[in-house]
mmCIF file of C-alpha atoms in Angstrom:
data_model
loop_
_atom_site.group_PDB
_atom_site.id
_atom_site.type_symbol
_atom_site.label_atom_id
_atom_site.label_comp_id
_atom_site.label_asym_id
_atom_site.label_seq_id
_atom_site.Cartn_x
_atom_site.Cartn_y
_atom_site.Cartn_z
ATOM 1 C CA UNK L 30 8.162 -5.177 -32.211
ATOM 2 C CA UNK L 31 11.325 -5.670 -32.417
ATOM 3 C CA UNK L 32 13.329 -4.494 -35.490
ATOM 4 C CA UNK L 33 16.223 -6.614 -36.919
ATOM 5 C CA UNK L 34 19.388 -4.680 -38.290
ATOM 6 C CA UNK L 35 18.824 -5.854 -41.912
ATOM 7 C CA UNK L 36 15.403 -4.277 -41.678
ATOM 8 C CA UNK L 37 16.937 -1.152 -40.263
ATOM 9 C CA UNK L 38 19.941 -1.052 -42.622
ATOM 10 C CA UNK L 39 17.265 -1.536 -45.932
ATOM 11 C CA UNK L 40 14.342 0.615 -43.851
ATOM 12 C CA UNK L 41 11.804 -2.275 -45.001
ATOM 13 C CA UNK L 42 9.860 -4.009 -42.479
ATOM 14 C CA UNK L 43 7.063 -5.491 -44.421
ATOM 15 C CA UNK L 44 4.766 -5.652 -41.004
ATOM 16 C CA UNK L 45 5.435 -1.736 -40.459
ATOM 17 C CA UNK L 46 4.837 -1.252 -44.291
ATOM 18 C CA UNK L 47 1.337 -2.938 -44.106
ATOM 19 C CA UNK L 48 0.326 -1.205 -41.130
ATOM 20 C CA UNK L 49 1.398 2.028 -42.547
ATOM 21 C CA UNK L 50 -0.086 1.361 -46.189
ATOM 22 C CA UNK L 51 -3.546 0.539 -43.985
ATOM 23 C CA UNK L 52 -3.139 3.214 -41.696
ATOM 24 C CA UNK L 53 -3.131 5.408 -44.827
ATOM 25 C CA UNK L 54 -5.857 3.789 -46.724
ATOM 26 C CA UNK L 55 -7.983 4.134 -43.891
ATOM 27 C CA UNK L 56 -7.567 7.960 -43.617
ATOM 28 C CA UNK L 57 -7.605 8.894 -47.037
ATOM 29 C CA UNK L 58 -11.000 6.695 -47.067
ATOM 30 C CA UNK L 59 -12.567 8.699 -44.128
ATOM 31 C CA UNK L 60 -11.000 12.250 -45.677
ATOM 32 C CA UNK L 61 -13.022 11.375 -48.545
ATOM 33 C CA UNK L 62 -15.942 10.435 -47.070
ATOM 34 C CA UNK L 63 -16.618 13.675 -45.092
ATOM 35 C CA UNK L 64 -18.895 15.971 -46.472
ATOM 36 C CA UNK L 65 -18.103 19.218 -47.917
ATOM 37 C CA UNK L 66 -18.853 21.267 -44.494
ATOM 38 C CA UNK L 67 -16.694 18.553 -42.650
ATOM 39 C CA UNK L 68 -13.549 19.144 -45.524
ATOM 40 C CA UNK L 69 -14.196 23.224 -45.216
ATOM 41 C CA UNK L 70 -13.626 22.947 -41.321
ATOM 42 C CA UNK L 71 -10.199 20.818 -42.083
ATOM 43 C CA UNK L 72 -9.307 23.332 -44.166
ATOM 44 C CA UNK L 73 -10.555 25.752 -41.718
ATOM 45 C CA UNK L 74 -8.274 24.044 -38.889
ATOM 46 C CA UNK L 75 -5.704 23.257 -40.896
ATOM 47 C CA UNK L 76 -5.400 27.339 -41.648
ATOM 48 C CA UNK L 77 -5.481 28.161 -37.773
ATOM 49 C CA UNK L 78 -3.091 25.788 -36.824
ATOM 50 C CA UNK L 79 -0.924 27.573 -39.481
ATOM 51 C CA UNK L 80 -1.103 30.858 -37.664
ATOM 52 C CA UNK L 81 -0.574 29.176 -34.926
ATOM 53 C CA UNK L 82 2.745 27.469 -35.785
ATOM 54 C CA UNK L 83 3.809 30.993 -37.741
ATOM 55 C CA UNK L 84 3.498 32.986 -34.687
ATOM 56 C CA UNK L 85 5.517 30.596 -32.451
ATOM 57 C CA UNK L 86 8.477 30.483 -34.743
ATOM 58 C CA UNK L 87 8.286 34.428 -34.938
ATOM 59 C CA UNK G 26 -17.985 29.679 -44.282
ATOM 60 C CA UNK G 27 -21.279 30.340 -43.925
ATOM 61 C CA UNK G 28 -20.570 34.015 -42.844
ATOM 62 C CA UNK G 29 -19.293 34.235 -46.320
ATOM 63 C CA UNK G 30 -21.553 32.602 -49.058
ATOM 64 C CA UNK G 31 -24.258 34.065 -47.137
ATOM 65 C CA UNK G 32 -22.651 37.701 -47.795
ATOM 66 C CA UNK G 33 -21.976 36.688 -51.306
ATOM 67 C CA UNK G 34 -25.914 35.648 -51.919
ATOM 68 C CA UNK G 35 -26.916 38.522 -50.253
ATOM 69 C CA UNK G 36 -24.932 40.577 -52.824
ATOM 70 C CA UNK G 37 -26.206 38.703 -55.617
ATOM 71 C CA UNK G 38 -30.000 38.927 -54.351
ATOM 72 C CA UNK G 39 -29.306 43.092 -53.723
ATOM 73 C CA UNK G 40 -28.515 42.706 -57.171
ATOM 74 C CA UNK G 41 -24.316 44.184 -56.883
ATOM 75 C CA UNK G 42 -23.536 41.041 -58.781
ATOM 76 C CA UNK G 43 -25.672 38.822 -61.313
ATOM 77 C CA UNK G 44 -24.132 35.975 -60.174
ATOM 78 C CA UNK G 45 -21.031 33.672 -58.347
ATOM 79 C CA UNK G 46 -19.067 31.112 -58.312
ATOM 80 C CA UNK G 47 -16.294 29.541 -56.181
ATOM 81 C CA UNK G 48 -13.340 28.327 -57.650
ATOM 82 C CA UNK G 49 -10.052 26.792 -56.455
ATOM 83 C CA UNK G 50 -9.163 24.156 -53.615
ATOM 84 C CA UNK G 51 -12.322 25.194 -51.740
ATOM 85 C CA UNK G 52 -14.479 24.081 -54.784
ATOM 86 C CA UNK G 53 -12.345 21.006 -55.656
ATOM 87 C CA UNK G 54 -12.592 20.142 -51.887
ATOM 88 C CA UNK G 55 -16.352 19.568 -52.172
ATOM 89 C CA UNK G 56 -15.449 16.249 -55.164
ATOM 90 C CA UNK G 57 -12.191 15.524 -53.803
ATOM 91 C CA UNK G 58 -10.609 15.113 -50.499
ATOM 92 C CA UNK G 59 -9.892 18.666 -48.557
ATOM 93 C CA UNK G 60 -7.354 20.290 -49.777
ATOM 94 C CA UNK G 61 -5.291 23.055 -48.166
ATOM 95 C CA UNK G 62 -5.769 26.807 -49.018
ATOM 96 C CA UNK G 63 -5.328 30.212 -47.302
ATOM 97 C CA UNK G 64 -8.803 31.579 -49.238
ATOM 98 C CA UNK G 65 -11.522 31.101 -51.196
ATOM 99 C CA UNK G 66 -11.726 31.850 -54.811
ATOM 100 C CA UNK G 67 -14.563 33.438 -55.511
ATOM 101 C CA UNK G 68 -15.013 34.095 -59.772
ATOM 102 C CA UNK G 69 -17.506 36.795 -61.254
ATOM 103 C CA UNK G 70 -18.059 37.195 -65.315
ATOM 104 C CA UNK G 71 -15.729 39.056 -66.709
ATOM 105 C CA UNK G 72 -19.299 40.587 -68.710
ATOM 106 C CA UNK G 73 -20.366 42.240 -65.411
ATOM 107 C CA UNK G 74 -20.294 45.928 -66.209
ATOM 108 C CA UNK G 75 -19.048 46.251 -62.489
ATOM 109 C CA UNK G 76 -16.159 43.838 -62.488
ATOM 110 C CA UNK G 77 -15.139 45.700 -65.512
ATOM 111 C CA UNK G 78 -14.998 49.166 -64.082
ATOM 112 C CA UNK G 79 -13.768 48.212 -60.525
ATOM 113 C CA UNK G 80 -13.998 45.460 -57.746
ATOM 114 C CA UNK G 81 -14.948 47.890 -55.360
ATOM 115 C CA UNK G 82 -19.017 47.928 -55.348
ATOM 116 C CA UNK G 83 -18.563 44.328 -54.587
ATOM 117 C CA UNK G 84 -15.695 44.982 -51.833
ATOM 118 C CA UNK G 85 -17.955 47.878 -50.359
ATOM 119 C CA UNK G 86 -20.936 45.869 -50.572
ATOM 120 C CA UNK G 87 -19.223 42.986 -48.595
ATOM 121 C CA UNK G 88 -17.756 45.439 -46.085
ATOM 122 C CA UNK G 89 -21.339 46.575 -45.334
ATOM 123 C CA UNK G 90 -22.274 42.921 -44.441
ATOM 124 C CA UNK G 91 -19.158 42.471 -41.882
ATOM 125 C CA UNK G 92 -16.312 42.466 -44.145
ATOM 126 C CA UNK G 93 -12.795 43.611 -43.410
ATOM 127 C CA UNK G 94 -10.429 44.712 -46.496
ATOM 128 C CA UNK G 95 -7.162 43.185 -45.756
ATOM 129 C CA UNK G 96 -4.566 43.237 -48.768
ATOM 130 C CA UNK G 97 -6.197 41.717 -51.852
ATOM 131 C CA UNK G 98 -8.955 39.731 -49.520
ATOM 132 C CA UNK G 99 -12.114 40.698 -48.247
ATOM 133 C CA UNK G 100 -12.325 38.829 -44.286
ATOM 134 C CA UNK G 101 -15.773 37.837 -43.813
ATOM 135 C CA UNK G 102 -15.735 35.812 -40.749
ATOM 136 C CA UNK G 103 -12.805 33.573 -40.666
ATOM 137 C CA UNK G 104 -12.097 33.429 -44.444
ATOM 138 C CA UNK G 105 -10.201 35.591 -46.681
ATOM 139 C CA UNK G 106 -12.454 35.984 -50.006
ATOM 140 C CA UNK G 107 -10.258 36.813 -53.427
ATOM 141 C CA UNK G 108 -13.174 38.210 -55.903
ATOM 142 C CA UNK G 109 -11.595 37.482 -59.206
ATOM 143 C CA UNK G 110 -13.176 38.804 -62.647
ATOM 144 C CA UNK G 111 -13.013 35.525 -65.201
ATOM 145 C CA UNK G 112 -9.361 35.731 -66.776
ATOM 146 C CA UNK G 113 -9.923 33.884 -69.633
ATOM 147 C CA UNK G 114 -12.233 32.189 -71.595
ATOM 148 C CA UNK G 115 -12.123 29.337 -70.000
ATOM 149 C CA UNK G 116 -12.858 30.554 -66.353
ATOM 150 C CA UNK G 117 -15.762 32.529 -68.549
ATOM 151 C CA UNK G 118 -17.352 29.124 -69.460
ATOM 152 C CA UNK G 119 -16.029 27.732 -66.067
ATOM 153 C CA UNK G 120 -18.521 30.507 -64.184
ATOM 154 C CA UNK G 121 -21.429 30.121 -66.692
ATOM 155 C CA UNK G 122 -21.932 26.113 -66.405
ATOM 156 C CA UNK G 123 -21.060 26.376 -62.324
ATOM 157 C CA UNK G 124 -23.466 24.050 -60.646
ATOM 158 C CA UNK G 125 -25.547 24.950 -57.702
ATOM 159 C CA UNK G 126 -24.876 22.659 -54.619
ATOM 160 C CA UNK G 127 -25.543 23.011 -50.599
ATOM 161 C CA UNK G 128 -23.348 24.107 -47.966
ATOM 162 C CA UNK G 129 -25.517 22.928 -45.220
ATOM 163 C CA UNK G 130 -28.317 24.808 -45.991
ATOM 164 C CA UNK G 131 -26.894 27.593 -47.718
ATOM 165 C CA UNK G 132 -27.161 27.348 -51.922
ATOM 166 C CA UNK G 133 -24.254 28.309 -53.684
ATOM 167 C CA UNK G 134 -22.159 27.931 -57.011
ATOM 168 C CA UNK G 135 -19.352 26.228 -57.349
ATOM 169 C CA UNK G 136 -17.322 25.001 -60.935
ATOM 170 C CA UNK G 137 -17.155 21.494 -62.087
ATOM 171 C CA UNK G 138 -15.184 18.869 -61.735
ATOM 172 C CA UNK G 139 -14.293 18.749 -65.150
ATOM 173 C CA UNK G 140 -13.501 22.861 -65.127
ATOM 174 C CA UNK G 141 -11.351 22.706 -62.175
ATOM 175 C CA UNK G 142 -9.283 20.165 -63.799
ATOM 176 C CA UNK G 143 -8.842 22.254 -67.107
ATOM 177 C CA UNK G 144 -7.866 25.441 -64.922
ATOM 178 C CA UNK G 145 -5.904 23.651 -62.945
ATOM 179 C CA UNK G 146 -3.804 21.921 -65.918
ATOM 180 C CA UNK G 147 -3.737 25.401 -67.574
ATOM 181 C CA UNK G 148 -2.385 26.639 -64.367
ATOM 182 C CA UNK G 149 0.258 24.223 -64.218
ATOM 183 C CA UNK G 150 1.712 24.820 -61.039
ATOM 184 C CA UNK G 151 3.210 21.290 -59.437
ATOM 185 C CA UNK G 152 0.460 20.918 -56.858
ATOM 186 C CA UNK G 153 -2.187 21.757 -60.099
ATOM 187 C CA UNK G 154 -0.594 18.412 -61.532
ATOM 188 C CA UNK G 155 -1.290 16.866 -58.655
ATOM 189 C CA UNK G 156 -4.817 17.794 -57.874
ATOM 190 C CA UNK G 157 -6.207 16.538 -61.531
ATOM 191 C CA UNK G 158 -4.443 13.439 -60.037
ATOM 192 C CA UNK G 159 -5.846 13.313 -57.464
ATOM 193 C CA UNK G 160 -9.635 13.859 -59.365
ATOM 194 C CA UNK G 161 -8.830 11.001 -61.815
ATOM 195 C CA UNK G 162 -7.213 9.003 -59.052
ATOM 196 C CA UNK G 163 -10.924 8.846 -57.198
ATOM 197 C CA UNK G 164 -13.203 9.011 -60.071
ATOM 198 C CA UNK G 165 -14.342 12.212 -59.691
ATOM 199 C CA UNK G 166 -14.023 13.655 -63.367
ATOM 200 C CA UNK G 167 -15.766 13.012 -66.683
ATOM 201 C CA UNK G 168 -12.592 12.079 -68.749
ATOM 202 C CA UNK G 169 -14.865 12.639 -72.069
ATOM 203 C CA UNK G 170 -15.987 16.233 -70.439
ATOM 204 C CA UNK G 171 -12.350 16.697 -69.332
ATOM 205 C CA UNK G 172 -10.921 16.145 -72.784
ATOM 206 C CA UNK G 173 -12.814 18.289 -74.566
ATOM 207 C CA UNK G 174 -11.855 21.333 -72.651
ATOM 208 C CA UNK G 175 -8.183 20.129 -73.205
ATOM 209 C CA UNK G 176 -8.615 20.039 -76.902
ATOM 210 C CA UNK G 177 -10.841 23.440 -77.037
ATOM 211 C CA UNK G 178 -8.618 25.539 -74.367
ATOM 212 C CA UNK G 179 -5.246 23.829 -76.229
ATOM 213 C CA UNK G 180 -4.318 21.910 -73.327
ATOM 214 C CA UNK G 181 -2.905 18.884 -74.414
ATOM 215 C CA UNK G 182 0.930 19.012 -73.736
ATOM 216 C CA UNK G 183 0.140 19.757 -70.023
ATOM 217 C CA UNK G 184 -1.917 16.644 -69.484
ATOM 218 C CA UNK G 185 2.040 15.301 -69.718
ATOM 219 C CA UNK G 186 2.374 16.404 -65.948
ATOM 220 C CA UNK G 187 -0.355 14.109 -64.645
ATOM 221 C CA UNK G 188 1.260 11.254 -63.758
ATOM 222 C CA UNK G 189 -2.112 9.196 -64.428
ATOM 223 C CA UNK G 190 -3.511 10.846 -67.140
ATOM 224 C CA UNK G 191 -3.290 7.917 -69.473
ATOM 225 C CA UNK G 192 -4.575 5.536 -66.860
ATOM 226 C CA UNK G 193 -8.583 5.400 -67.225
ATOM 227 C CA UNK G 194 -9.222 3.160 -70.747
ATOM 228 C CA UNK G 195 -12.850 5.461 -71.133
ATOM 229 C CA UNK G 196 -11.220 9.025 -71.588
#
């Protein structure tokens, strides 16, 4: 998709916007709908990725 | 997880505890959407003759299930466990009124919505703010509940800091 200078120059390009506003809705709708084991091992992956990240800037 | 609440029941059936209950962004993770955290809360009453001495029964209990003492967390399989006595009268009633929900098919304790919200507004860091947000945002908290700890624990000019406090018409 090509982006027109305005668009660039105001950083509004109401086709991104939707997609991103949707892209968003849709996640936070299937974060929520996990159950609590499913959150836990986010959380749990989220933490290890973490470590992860910690030791390669070290 | 598992490794852990199973430790923790075991500890309360052996009878080194009378009873648990988790706390924190684990706890509001099972209402809300997951939430980031490097631990798990875990709250005993403050009334426990043991937590009132010492934390170490429990810690030495724990390490005899598996548990590693690292710093102020016990490690029992991939999760660092804070034990933390009830600070205030609020966590107090927070612990007694706990509700008892499944972690797969392990039973365990956990606070209420409306109890996380009232510690986490009297804890009143920035992401605190955010998380009773985020509870009211999805629906998650009994506003009447809710605003009856804020009036009994004296609460009210943090409710400020919630950027939607004022935006559900039955609290």
């Amino acid at each position: 998709m090509k982006i027109s200078k305005a668009n660039k120059i105001g950083k509004i390009n109401p086709d991104r916007l939707e997609y991103v506003i949707k892209a968003k809705a849709n996640y936070r709708a299937d974060a929520r709908a996990k159950t609590w084991e499913e959150k836990v091992e986010s959380i749990a992956r989220m933490r290890r990725a973490a470590v992860v990240q910690k030791r390669h800037v070290a | 997880m598992k490794k852990a609440l199973l430790a923790l029941n075991s500890i309360k059936k052996s009878g080194v505890i009378d009873d648990y209950a988790i706390g924190g962004a684990i706890a509001a993770s099972f209402y809300i959407e997951a939430i980031n955290t490097e631990d798990v809360d875990v709250f005993m009453s403050a009334s426990e003759n043991s937590i009132l001495l010492s934390l170490k029964p429990i810690y030495d209990a724990l390490e005899q299930l598996g548990g590693k003492v690292e710093k102020e967390y016990i490690v029992i399989g991939d999760w660092p466990i804070q034990i933390l006595p009830a600070y205030s009268p609020l966590v107090e009633e927070a612990v007694k009124q706990a509700v008892t929900v499944q972690y797969g098919n392990i039973e365990t304790r956990i606070f209420t919505a409306e109890h996380l919200c009232a510690i986490a507004l009297d804890t009143g860091r920035l992401k605190d703010f955010y998380r009773v947000a985020s509870f009211i945002e999805q629906g998650k908290v009994d506003r009447l509940v809710l605003n009856r700890l804020v009036k009994k624990y004296n609460l009210e000019n943090r409710t400020k800091n919630v950027l939607n406090w004022s935006s559900d018409e039955n609290q």
